[in-house]
C-alpha cells in the first residue's frame, strides 16, 4: 500500500485537517473555548507576531477548532488554505476588500444572491469600489467591463434567481488573460458536487450556513485559496505596497515560503485581526458535524431535487420549471459538464395563475417551511419577489429573470414521495 494514499472526498470530509489532540486523545474535534493561547516565552510570542512561526495567538484570528474546519474544507475544495468567517456575507465582503481598495473595480456576474447583490450595488460604492455587473456567461460583456482598474472577477456557481450555471472555465480563461483572480461563490454547489479550483477559480467562497452546515443551525462562511495566484503585479496595491495595517509587510514579497497563501494570510492578519469577523468555535464545531455527512447529503439533496423538477415539469398547473439537472433546461449542458454528481438542491418554478397563485401555494403547502434560507435537511419554500429579492427594483428583478410568479424550493432530505406529495396537495389548491 502506498504511504501517501490520496483519499476520496467522502473520506476527507470525515478525517481531513484533524490530528488527535495529544493530551486528552479526544476522538471528536474539541471545541476550544479560549480567548488567548499561552506563549512558551517572549521569543515565541515575538516569532508568532512577526509571522516567523505560525501558531495560536488570540482567538479573534485563529482557533484550533476553526483550524480543523478550515483545513478540512480546503482539502475538500483542493485549495492550499482556508479561512472561516462569521458569515457567508462576511466571507464575500472581506474577500473583495482583501483585494480591492478605493478606486478599484470588480467585474461581477449580475445573477447574485440577493444579499451579495446589495453589498456590491449599494455598500461597496460608498467605499469607492465600483462593481460592474454583467449578465452571467456573457463573455463579451465581461471583456468590455474589464479596464485598468479591474482587480477581480466574481461569479456564483449557480446563480439567483433562475439557477443558471456559470461557465467557470470561460471566466477563468478571461481572468488569466487579464491576470485577475477569479472569485467563485460555490455555496449552491458544495465540494462533492463541484470543485471550482479544478476549473480555474483562484478563490472559492461558501456560506457554511447552507448545505455545508446542512441543518439550518448556524451562520458562518469560509474562503478557500488555491495558493496559485501571483499577487506580485503592482496593480494589487494591497499586496505590493508596505501594509500599514501589518508593520509595513508587503504581502506579495515578504512572506518567504508562505508566499503562495499570501491572500489567506492577509485575510487573517488584516481582515480577521483588525476588522474582526470571527467565527465562534462553537459554530465551527457545528459545521464540522455537517461536513462529515456532506458528501452523502449533497448527493441526496440533488437526487430529490431532480425528481421534484421532473415531477413539476409534467404537472398541468405548473407554468415553467428551472433546475440545471433537468433535461432541456437552459443550463443543462453546463450542468452536465460541471455537476456530474448532481445539480444541487434548489428548484424554482412558476404556477399558472401568476403571483396570486404562487402566494396561495406558498401559504398553504404542508411539510415545507416558509422561510428565507436554503440548504437545510428540511424542505424550504419562499416567494422570492416579495422577500429575498424584494430590495431589488422591479427593473433589476426583471433583468435577473425574476418573475413575480417564481417559487423557490430548497429540497430537503425527507422521503421523495412525501416531498412530491406535499407539492401535489398544494397545487390542487391553486
Ligand atoms: C446564503 C448565501 C450567502 C450569504 O451567506 P450567510 O452565511 O447567510 O451570510 C452568500 N452567497 C450565497 C450564494 C448564499 O446562498
Tab-separated table of C-alpha atoms and ligand atoms in Angstrom:
chain	number	residue	atom	x	y	z
A	1	UNK	CA	0.000	0.000	0.000
A	2	UNK	CA	1.390	3.415	-0.908
A	3	UNK	CA	2.151	5.595	2.081
A	4	UNK	CA	0.676	8.732	0.527
A	5	UNK	CA	-2.727	7.447	-0.493
A	6	UNK	CA	-4.963	10.252	-1.715
A	7	UNK	CA	-8.330	9.873	-0.096
A	8	UNK	CA	-11.705	10.348	-1.714
A	9	UNK	CA	-13.882	13.319	-0.756
A	10	UNK	CA	-16.155	11.123	1.380
A	11	UNK	CA	-13.128	10.187	3.474
A	12	UNK	CA	-11.612	13.675	3.604
A	13	UNK	CA	-14.953	15.029	4.840
A	14	UNK	CA	-14.570	12.870	7.951
A	15	UNK	CA	-10.808	12.960	8.557
A	16	UNK	CA	-9.019	15.847	6.831
A	17	UNK	CA	-7.413	18.523	8.975
A	18	UNK	CA	-7.599	16.764	12.329
A	19	UNK	CA	-4.684	15.439	14.327
A	20	UNK	CA	-5.612	13.708	17.544
A	21	UNK	CA	-5.030	16.181	20.370
A	22	UNK	CA	-2.090	14.657	22.292
A	23	UNK	CA	-3.081	15.447	25.892
A	24	UNK	CA	-6.597	14.002	26.051
A	25	UNK	CA	-6.586	11.975	22.794
A	26	UNK	CA	-10.168	13.103	22.201
A	27	UNK	CA	-11.522	11.469	19.036
A	28	UNK	CA	-14.023	14.169	18.090
A	29	UNK	CA	-12.703	17.659	17.366
A	30	UNK	CA	-12.697	19.532	20.705
A	31	UNK	CA	-14.237	22.997	20.976
A	32	UNK	CA	-11.510	25.347	22.205
A	33	UNK	CA	-13.408	27.913	24.239
A	34	UNK	CA	-10.468	30.146	24.948
A	35	UNK	CA	-9.776	33.756	24.137
A	36	UNK	CA	-5.972	33.510	24.061
A	37	UNK	CA	-3.145	30.982	23.956
A	38	UNK	CA	-0.072	30.852	26.219
A	39	UNK	CA	3.282	31.705	24.647
A	40	UNK	CA	6.179	29.471	25.674
A	41	UNK	CA	8.290	32.579	26.263
A	42	UNK	CA	8.753	36.101	24.919
A	43	UNK	CA	10.720	34.994	21.870
A	44	UNK	CA	7.941	32.543	20.943
A	45	UNK	CA	5.417	35.371	21.200
A	46	UNK	CA	7.615	37.653	19.101
A	47	UNK	CA	8.075	34.980	16.404
A	48	UNK	CA	4.328	34.391	16.188
A	49	UNK	CA	3.601	38.100	15.885
A	50	UNK	CA	6.233	38.526	13.157
A	51	UNK	CA	4.871	35.502	11.189
A	52	UNK	CA	8.316	33.855	11.576
A	53	UNK	CA	6.381	30.950	13.030
A	54	UNK	CA	2.681	30.079	12.620
A	55	UNK	CA	0.721	29.387	15.769
A	56	UNK	CA	-2.106	30.429	18.038
A	57	UNK	CA	-2.093	33.948	19.470
A	58	UNK	CA	-5.603	35.190	20.129
A	59	UNK	CA	-8.942	33.628	19.186
A	60	UNK	CA	-10.116	36.560	17.096
A	61	UNK	CA	-7.604	35.456	14.468
A	62	UNK	CA	-7.279	31.714	14.968
A	63	UNK	CA	-8.659	28.830	16.992
A	64	UNK	CA	-7.774	25.121	16.791
A	65	UNK	CA	-11.441	24.134	16.266
A	66	UNK	CA	-11.771	26.547	13.358
A	67	UNK	CA	-8.380	25.375	12.107
A	68	UNK	CA	-9.648	21.807	11.595
A	69	UNK	CA	-12.690	23.110	9.722
A	70	UNK	CA	-10.501	25.374	7.569
A	71	UNK	CA	-8.074	22.568	6.694
A	72	UNK	CA	-10.901	20.100	6.043
A	73	UNK	CA	-12.783	22.428	3.709
A	74	UNK	CA	-9.555	23.410	1.922
A	75	UNK	CA	-8.882	19.701	1.373
A	76	UNK	CA	-12.394	19.120	0.041
A	77	UNK	CA	-12.050	22.028	-2.394
A	78	UNK	CA	-8.483	21.168	-3.402
A	79	UNK	CA	-7.186	24.500	-2.067
A	80	UNK	CA	-3.950	25.428	-0.306
A	81	UNK	CA	-5.555	27.184	2.681
A	82	UNK	CA	-8.919	28.171	4.093
A	83	UNK	CA	-10.234	30.787	6.469
A	84	UNK	CA	-13.556	30.744	8.301
A	85	UNK	CA	-15.531	33.913	8.949
A	86	UNK	CA	-18.648	34.832	10.884
A	87	UNK	CA	-20.975	34.542	7.859
A	88	UNK	CA	-21.001	33.885	4.142
A	89	UNK	CA	-21.734	37.579	3.706
A	90	UNK	CA	-18.582	38.462	5.658
A	91	UNK	CA	-16.655	35.943	3.555
A	92	UNK	CA	-17.738	37.798	0.394
A	93	UNK	CA	-17.093	41.275	1.803
A	94	UNK	CA	-13.684	40.516	3.309
A	95	UNK	CA	-12.580	38.635	0.185
A	96	UNK	CA	-13.374	41.611	-2.020
A	97	UNK	CA	-11.781	44.136	0.346
A	98	UNK	CA	-8.736	41.875	0.738
A	99	UNK	CA	-8.006	42.554	-2.947
A	100	UNK	CA	-9.696	45.839	-3.847
A	101	UNK	CA	-9.367	49.256	-2.313
A	102	UNK	CA	-10.792	52.700	-3.080
A	103	UNK	CA	-10.652	53.376	-6.816
A	104	UNK	CA	-10.507	49.709	-7.801
A	105	UNK	CA	-13.184	47.861	-9.745
A	106	UNK	CA	-14.774	44.442	-9.601
A	107	UNK	CA	-16.461	42.759	-12.551
A	108	UNK	CA	-19.301	40.566	-11.327
A	109	UNK	CA	-21.993	38.386	-12.784
A	110	UNK	CA	-25.333	40.041	-12.106
A	111	UNK	CA	-27.310	36.928	-11.090
A	112	UNK	CA	-26.220	37.092	-7.482
A	113	UNK	CA	-27.553	36.014	-4.129
A	114	UNK	CA	-29.722	38.973	-3.013
A	115	UNK	CA	-27.505	39.980	-0.080
A	116	UNK	CA	-24.376	39.935	-2.216
A	117	UNK	CA	-26.033	41.999	-4.938
A	118	UNK	CA	-26.970	44.653	-2.370
A	119	UNK	CA	-23.444	44.616	-0.918
A	120	UNK	CA	-21.931	45.137	-4.374
A	121	UNK	CA	-24.566	47.555	-5.650
A	122	UNK	CA	-25.158	49.737	-2.582
A	123	UNK	CA	-22.368	49.230	0.008
A	124	UNK	CA	-19.074	48.882	-1.897
A	125	UNK	CA	-19.656	52.067	-3.964
A	126	UNK	CA	-19.761	54.045	-0.695
A	127	UNK	CA	-16.240	52.806	-0.093
A	128	UNK	CA	-15.031	53.885	-3.521
A	129	UNK	CA	-15.180	50.416	-5.035
A	130	UNK	CA	-17.111	50.150	-8.299
A	131	UNK	CA	-18.763	46.893	-9.313
A	132	UNK	CA	-19.562	46.372	-12.988
A	133	UNK	CA	-22.363	43.850	-13.397
A	134	UNK	CA	-22.560	41.687	-16.492
A	135	UNK	CA	-25.102	39.020	-17.457
A	136	UNK	CA	-23.857	35.571	-16.485
A	137	UNK	CA	-21.814	33.805	-19.191
A	138	UNK	CA	-21.829	36.893	-21.448
A	139	UNK	CA	-18.075	36.860	-22.029
A	140	UNK	CA	-18.119	39.759	-24.485
A	141	UNK	CA	-19.721	41.877	-21.751
A	142	UNK	CA	-17.071	40.714	-19.262
A	143	UNK	CA	-14.264	41.686	-21.639
A	144	UNK	CA	-15.914	45.050	-22.239
A	145	UNK	CA	-16.283	45.682	-18.490
A	146	UNK	CA	-12.608	44.989	-17.696
A	147	UNK	CA	-10.344	48.023	-17.637
A	148	UNK	CA	-7.080	49.125	-15.996
A	149	UNK	CA	-8.847	49.486	-12.649
A	150	UNK	CA	-10.274	45.960	-12.582
A	151	UNK	CA	-8.849	43.785	-9.820
A	152	UNK	CA	-11.015	40.655	-9.789
A	153	UNK	CA	-13.907	38.783	-11.384
A	154	UNK	CA	-16.743	37.429	-9.220
A	155	UNK	CA	-19.313	34.745	-10.063
A	156	UNK	CA	-21.598	32.263	-8.336
A	157	UNK	CA	-21.587	28.633	-9.484
A	158	UNK	CA	-25.382	28.521	-9.646
A	159	UNK	CA	-26.975	31.959	-9.660
A	160	UNK	CA	-30.183	33.539	-8.486
A	161	UNK	CA	-32.983	33.511	-9.122
A	162	UNK	CA	-33.314	31.070	-12.041
A	163	UNK	CA	-30.377	28.789	-11.204
A	164	UNK	CA	-28.166	29.496	-14.212
A	165	UNK	CA	-24.897	27.554	-14.090
A	166	UNK	CA	-21.783	29.670	-14.614
A	167	UNK	CA	-19.294	28.507	-17.231
A	168	UNK	CA	-16.382	28.708	-14.806
A	169	UNK	CA	-13.715	27.777	-17.346
A	170	UNK	CA	-14.865	30.567	-19.669
A	171	UNK	CA	-14.457	33.059	-16.831
A	172	UNK	CA	-11.118	31.548	-15.792
A	173	UNK	CA	-9.732	31.999	-19.301
A	174	UNK	CA	-10.588	35.711	-19.277
A	175	UNK	CA	-9.298	36.144	-15.720
A	176	UNK	CA	-5.980	34.529	-16.623
A	177	UNK	CA	-5.589	36.605	-19.780
A	178	UNK	CA	-6.009	39.785	-17.716
A	179	UNK	CA	-4.051	38.447	-14.689
A	180	UNK	CA	-7.067	38.813	-12.439
A	181	UNK	CA	-8.126	36.456	-9.663
A	182	UNK	CA	-11.405	34.612	-10.262
A	183	UNK	CA	-13.571	34.547	-7.131
A	184	UNK	CA	-16.326	31.925	-7.115
A	185	UNK	CA	-19.147	31.727	-4.577
A	186	UNK	CA	-19.881	27.998	-4.618
A	187	UNK	CA	-22.462	27.933	-1.812
A	188	UNK	CA	-25.097	26.241	-4.016
A	189	UNK	CA	-22.634	23.530	-5.092
A	190	UNK	CA	-20.610	22.259	-2.113
A	191	UNK	CA	-17.341	20.408	-2.843
A	192	UNK	CA	-18.704	16.950	-3.599
A	193	UNK	CA	-20.787	18.446	-6.402
A	194	UNK	CA	-18.245	20.899	-7.772
A	195	UNK	CA	-14.661	21.950	-7.048
A	196	UNK	CA	-14.210	25.322	-8.794
A	197	UNK	CA	-10.426	25.365	-8.305
A	198	UNK	CA	-10.180	22.424	-10.718
A	199	UNK	CA	-11.819	24.671	-13.323
A	200	UNK	CA	-9.574	27.686	-12.769
A	201	UNK	CA	-11.045	29.527	-9.761
A	202	UNK	CA	-8.474	31.176	-7.513
A	203	UNK	CA	-10.679	31.882	-4.516
A	204	UNK	CA	-13.755	29.897	-3.516
A	205	UNK	CA	-16.356	31.139	-1.039
A	206	UNK	CA	-19.016	29.115	0.740
A	207	UNK	CA	-21.697	30.164	3.142
A	208	UNK	CA	-21.420	27.447	5.794
A	209	UNK	CA	-24.967	28.291	6.842
A	210	UNK	CA	-26.373	26.327	3.892
A	211	UNK	CA	-25.524	22.791	2.700
A	212	UNK	CA	-22.128	22.522	4.411
A	213	UNK	CA	-23.702	23.007	7.854
A	214	UNK	CA	-26.742	21.388	6.358
A	215	UNK	CA	-29.228	21.561	9.200
A	216	UNK	CA	-30.181	25.225	9.467
A	217	UNK	CA	-28.320	25.563	12.769
A	218	UNK	CA	-25.739	28.286	12.356
A	219	UNK	CA	-24.277	31.173	10.396
A	220	UNK	CA	-20.754	31.059	9.025
A	221	UNK	CA	-18.601	31.411	5.948
A	222	UNK	CA	-15.335	30.133	4.534
A	223	UNK	CA	-12.870	31.349	1.939
A	224	UNK	CA	-10.604	28.835	0.176
A	225	UNK	CA	-7.395	29.976	-1.520
A	226	UNK	CA	-5.986	27.970	-4.442
A	227	UNK	CA	-2.500	29.135	-3.463
A	228	UNK	CA	-1.536	29.727	-7.075
A	229	UNK	CA	-2.391	33.326	-7.872
A	230	UNK	CA	0.581	35.638	-8.442
A	231	UNK	CA	-0.008	38.786	-6.381
A	232	UNK	CA	3.285	40.482	-7.351
A	233	UNK	CA	1.691	42.562	-10.133
A	234	UNK	CA	1.928	46.142	-8.778
A	235	UNK	CA	-1.733	46.750	-9.647
A	236	UNK	CA	-2.559	44.774	-6.486
A	237	UNK	CA	-1.567	47.634	-4.202
A	238	UNK	CA	-2.652	45.823	-1.035
A	239	UNK	CA	-0.030	43.132	-1.741
A	240	UNK	CA	2.780	45.249	-3.118
A	241	UNK	CA	2.804	48.405	-1.006
A	242	UNK	CA	4.049	48.166	2.597
A	243	UNK	CA	0.928	47.381	4.653
A	244	UNK	CA	0.337	49.986	7.336
A	245	UNK	CA	-2.022	47.505	8.962
A	246	UNK	CA	0.789	44.992	9.415
A	247	UNK	CA	4.004	46.897	10.273
A	248	UNK	CA	4.951	47.593	6.677
A	249	UNK	CA	4.826	43.986	5.462
A	250	UNK	CA	4.485	43.627	1.680
A	251	UNK	CA	2.305	40.540	1.397
A	252	UNK	CA	3.396	39.628	-2.146
A	253	UNK	CA	7.097	39.843	-1.313
A	254	UNK	CA	7.931	39.343	2.358
A	255	UNK	CA	6.305	36.033	3.273
A	256	UNK	CA	9.080	33.664	2.199
A	257	UNK	CA	7.782	30.096	1.922
A	258	UNK	CA	4.266	31.264	2.858
A	259	UNK	CA	4.035	33.445	-0.276
A	260	UNK	CA	1.607	31.091	-2.084
A	261	UNK	CA	-1.049	31.717	0.581
A	262	UNK	CA	-0.490	35.496	0.741
A	263	UNK	CA	-4.209	36.083	0.159
A	264	UNK	CA	-5.261	33.945	3.137
A	265	UNK	CA	-2.540	35.316	5.406
A	266	UNK	CA	-3.616	38.855	4.621
A	267	UNK	CA	-7.260	37.956	5.163
A	268	UNK	CA	-6.332	36.589	8.587
A	269	UNK	CA	-3.831	39.216	9.700
A	270	UNK	CA	-5.681	42.255	8.361
A	271	UNK	CA	-9.289	41.109	7.906
A	272	UNK	CA	-9.849	38.925	10.971
A	273	UNK	CA	-7.238	40.563	13.175
A	274	UNK	CA	-8.196	44.180	12.717
A	275	UNK	CA	-11.768	44.077	11.456
A	276	UNK	CA	-12.958	41.143	13.498
A	277	UNK	CA	-15.498	38.977	11.567
A	278	UNK	CA	-14.554	35.873	13.565
A	279	UNK	CA	-16.471	32.587	13.523
A	280	UNK	CA	-17.092	31.322	17.069
A	281	UNK	CA	-15.519	27.890	17.721
A	282	UNK	CA	-18.915	26.519	18.843
A	283	UNK	CA	-20.275	27.351	15.381
A	284	UNK	CA	-17.181	25.850	13.746
A	285	UNK	CA	-17.872	22.635	15.673
A	286	UNK	CA	-21.476	22.555	14.453
A	287	UNK	CA	-20.264	22.955	10.864
A	288	UNK	CA	-17.753	20.129	11.345
A	289	UNK	CA	-20.658	17.801	12.163
A	290	UNK	CA	-22.275	18.892	8.915
A	291	UNK	CA	-19.142	18.352	6.863
A	292	UNK	CA	-18.855	14.705	7.942
A	293	UNK	CA	-22.081	13.822	6.135
A	294	UNK	CA	-21.828	16.482	3.401
A	295	UNK	CA	-20.992	14.125	0.526
A	296	UNK	CA	-23.942	11.872	1.375
A	297	UNK	CA	-26.318	14.769	1.865
A	298	UNK	CA	-25.248	16.739	-1.207
A	299	UNK	CA	-25.934	13.755	-3.441
A	300	UNK	CA	-29.283	13.064	-1.776
A	301	UNK	CA	-30.390	16.713	-1.992
A	302	UNK	CA	-29.554	16.617	-5.706
A	303	UNK	CA	-31.347	13.310	-6.259
A	304	UNK	CA	-34.500	14.566	-4.545
A	305	UNK	CA	-34.364	17.932	-6.331
A	306	UNK	CA	-34.069	16.291	-9.744
A	307	UNK	CA	-37.118	14.137	-9.006
A	308	UNK	CA	-39.074	17.202	-7.877
A	309	UNK	CA	-38.089	19.105	-11.021
A	310	UNK	CA	-39.045	16.184	-13.250
A	311	UNK	CA	-42.375	15.823	-11.480
A	312	UNK	CA	-43.225	19.535	-11.585
A	313	UNK	CA	-42.290	19.814	-15.258
A	314	UNK	CA	-45.112	17.365	-16.055
A	315	UNK	CA	-47.700	18.918	-13.728
A	316	UNK	CA	-50.619	20.615	-15.556
A	317	UNK	CA	-50.746	23.552	-13.103
A	318	UNK	CA	-47.057	24.356	-13.426
A	319	UNK	CA	-46.120	27.041	-15.975
A	320	UNK	CA	-42.365	26.500	-16.005
A	321	UNK	CA	-39.549	24.833	-14.014
A	322	UNK	CA	-35.856	25.584	-13.804
A	323	UNK	CA	-33.386	23.031	-12.474
A	324	UNK	CA	-29.925	22.722	-14.022
A	325	UNK	CA	-30.060	18.937	-13.874
A	326	UNK	CA	-33.355	18.802	-15.776
A	327	UNK	CA	-33.101	17.591	-19.364
A	328	UNK	CA	-33.869	20.558	-21.632
A	329	UNK	CA	-33.072	23.223	-19.006
A	330	UNK	CA	-31.101	26.145	-20.499
A	331	UNK	CA	-28.272	25.302	-18.055
A	332	UNK	CA	-28.388	21.534	-18.612
A	333	UNK	CA	-25.326	21.371	-20.870
A	334	UNK	CA	-23.264	23.297	-18.309
A	335	UNK	CA	-24.669	21.142	-15.509
A	336	UNK	CA	-23.572	18.014	-17.377
A	337	UNK	CA	-20.071	19.460	-17.643
A	338	UNK	CA	-19.658	20.893	-14.139
A	339	UNK	CA	-22.123	18.956	-11.987
A	340	UNK	CA	-21.937	15.286	-12.914
A	341	UNK	CA	-22.542	14.205	-9.286
A	342	UNK	CA	-25.787	16.176	-9.044
A	343	UNK	CA	-27.013	19.693	-9.720
A	344	UNK	CA	-27.756	20.702	-6.131
A	345	UNK	CA	-30.861	21.067	-4.011
A	346	UNK	CA	-32.527	24.161	-5.473
A	347	UNK	CA	-35.537	24.122	-7.795
A	348	UNK	CA	-37.521	27.154	-8.965
A	349	UNK	CA	-40.837	27.127	-10.760
A	350	UNK	CA	-43.865	29.195	-11.658
A	351	UNK	CA	-47.517	28.237	-11.386
A	352	UNK	CA	-50.221	29.072	-13.874
A	353	UNK	CA	-52.112	31.925	-12.248
A	354	UNK	CA	-49.025	34.042	-11.551
A	355	UNK	CA	-48.163	35.861	-8.356
A	356	UNK	CA	-51.516	35.337	-6.574
A	357	UNK	CA	-51.432	31.598	-7.200
A	358	UNK	CA	-47.780	31.439	-6.122
A	359	UNK	CA	-48.528	33.147	-2.813
A	360	UNK	CA	-51.547	30.896	-2.261
A	361	UNK	CA	-49.407	27.813	-2.800
A	362	UNK	CA	-46.632	29.042	-0.524
A	363	UNK	CA	-49.133	29.929	2.213
A	364	UNK	CA	-50.880	26.557	2.115
A	365	UNK	CA	-48.229	23.956	1.480
A	366	UNK	CA	-47.594	21.348	4.196
A	367	UNK	CA	-44.226	19.871	5.153
A	368	UNK	CA	-42.240	22.705	3.520
A	369	UNK	CA	-41.085	25.507	5.843
A	370	UNK	CA	-41.844	29.030	4.640
A	371	UNK	CA	-38.617	30.882	5.387
A	372	UNK	CA	-35.640	32.697	3.903
A	373	UNK	CA	-32.943	30.068	3.915
A	374	UNK	CA	-31.607	27.298	1.702
A	375	UNK	CA	-29.605	24.130	2.271
A	376	UNK	CA	-31.423	22.682	5.278
A	377	UNK	CA	-32.211	18.987	5.766
A	378	UNK	CA	-35.819	20.227	5.794
A	379	UNK	CA	-37.543	21.244	2.578
A	380	UNK	CA	-37.975	25.019	2.349
A	381	UNK	CA	-40.134	27.291	0.227
A	382	UNK	CA	-40.350	31.015	-0.461
A	383	UNK	CA	-41.886	33.509	-2.873
A	384	UNK	CA	-38.709	35.351	-3.941
A	385	UNK	CA	-40.075	38.543	-5.490
A	386	UNK	CA	-41.777	39.623	-2.259
A	387	UNK	CA	-38.965	38.525	0.099
A	388	UNK	CA	-35.361	37.576	-0.708
A	389	UNK	CA	-35.161	39.784	-3.776
A	390	UNK	CA	-37.631	42.494	-2.703
A	391	UNK	CA	-34.801	45.043	-2.223
A	392	UNK	CA	-34.165	44.906	-5.941
A	393	UNK	CA	-36.016	47.390	-8.100
A	394	UNK	CA	-38.645	45.907	-10.369
A	395	UNK	CA	-36.293	46.611	-13.268
A	396	UNK	CA	-33.391	44.745	-11.617
A	397	UNK	CA	-35.754	41.892	-10.743
A	398	UNK	CA	-36.797	41.642	-14.384
A	399	UNK	CA	-33.182	41.894	-15.567
A	400	UNK	CA	-32.338	38.962	-13.312
A	401	UNK	CA	-35.176	36.914	-14.777
A	402	UNK	CA	-37.173	37.118	-11.576
A	403	UNK	CA	-40.845	36.887	-12.402
A	404	UNK	CA	-43.347	37.603	-9.629
A	405	UNK	CA	-44.677	34.055	-10.040
A	406	UNK	CA	-41.346	32.499	-9.064
A	407	UNK	CA	-41.444	29.987	-6.200
A	408	UNK	CA	-38.079	28.934	-4.816
A	409	UNK	CA	-37.671	25.476	-3.313
A	410	UNK	CA	-34.744	24.170	-1.327
A	411	UNK	CA	-35.333	20.443	-1.440
A	412	UNK	CA	-34.554	18.602	1.781
A	413	UNK	CA	-33.781	15.048	2.759
A	414	UNK	CA	-37.324	13.874	3.533
A	415	UNK	CA	-38.677	10.886	1.601
A	416	UNK	CA	-39.205	11.925	-2.008
A	417	UNK	CA	-42.823	10.677	-2.027
A	418	UNK	CA	-43.637	12.970	0.896
A	419	UNK	CA	-41.967	15.975	-0.760
A	420	UNK	CA	-43.750	15.425	-4.073
A	421	UNK	CA	-46.995	14.662	-2.224
A	422	UNK	CA	-46.866	17.975	-0.377
A	423	UNK	CA	-46.331	19.857	-3.637
A	424	UNK	CA	-49.170	17.969	-5.335
A	425	UNK	CA	-51.559	18.695	-2.450
A	426	UNK	CA	-50.695	22.411	-2.528
A	427	UNK	CA	-51.041	22.569	-6.306
A	428	UNK	CA	-54.620	21.311	-6.091
A	429	UNK	CA	-55.447	24.496	-4.141
A	430	UNK	CA	-54.221	26.985	-6.758
B	1	LIG	C1	-26.593	32.465	1.967
B	1	LIG	C2	-25.654	32.871	0.904
B	1	LIG	C3	-24.682	33.846	1.146
B	1	LIG	C4	-24.583	34.553	2.459
B	1	LIG	O1	-24.239	33.675	3.489
B	1	LIG	P1	-24.677	33.939	5.035
B	1	LIG	O2	-23.968	32.840	5.744
B	1	LIG	O3	-26.154	33.857	5.109
B	1	LIG	O4	-24.163	35.300	5.379
B	1	LIG	C5	-23.837	34.190	0.113
B	1	LIG	N1	-23.930	33.600	-1.101
B	1	LIG	C6	-24.836	32.655	-1.365
B	1	LIG	C7	-24.894	32.041	-2.710
B	1	LIG	C8	-25.743	32.255	-0.371
B	1	LIG	O5	-26.661	31.316	-0.641
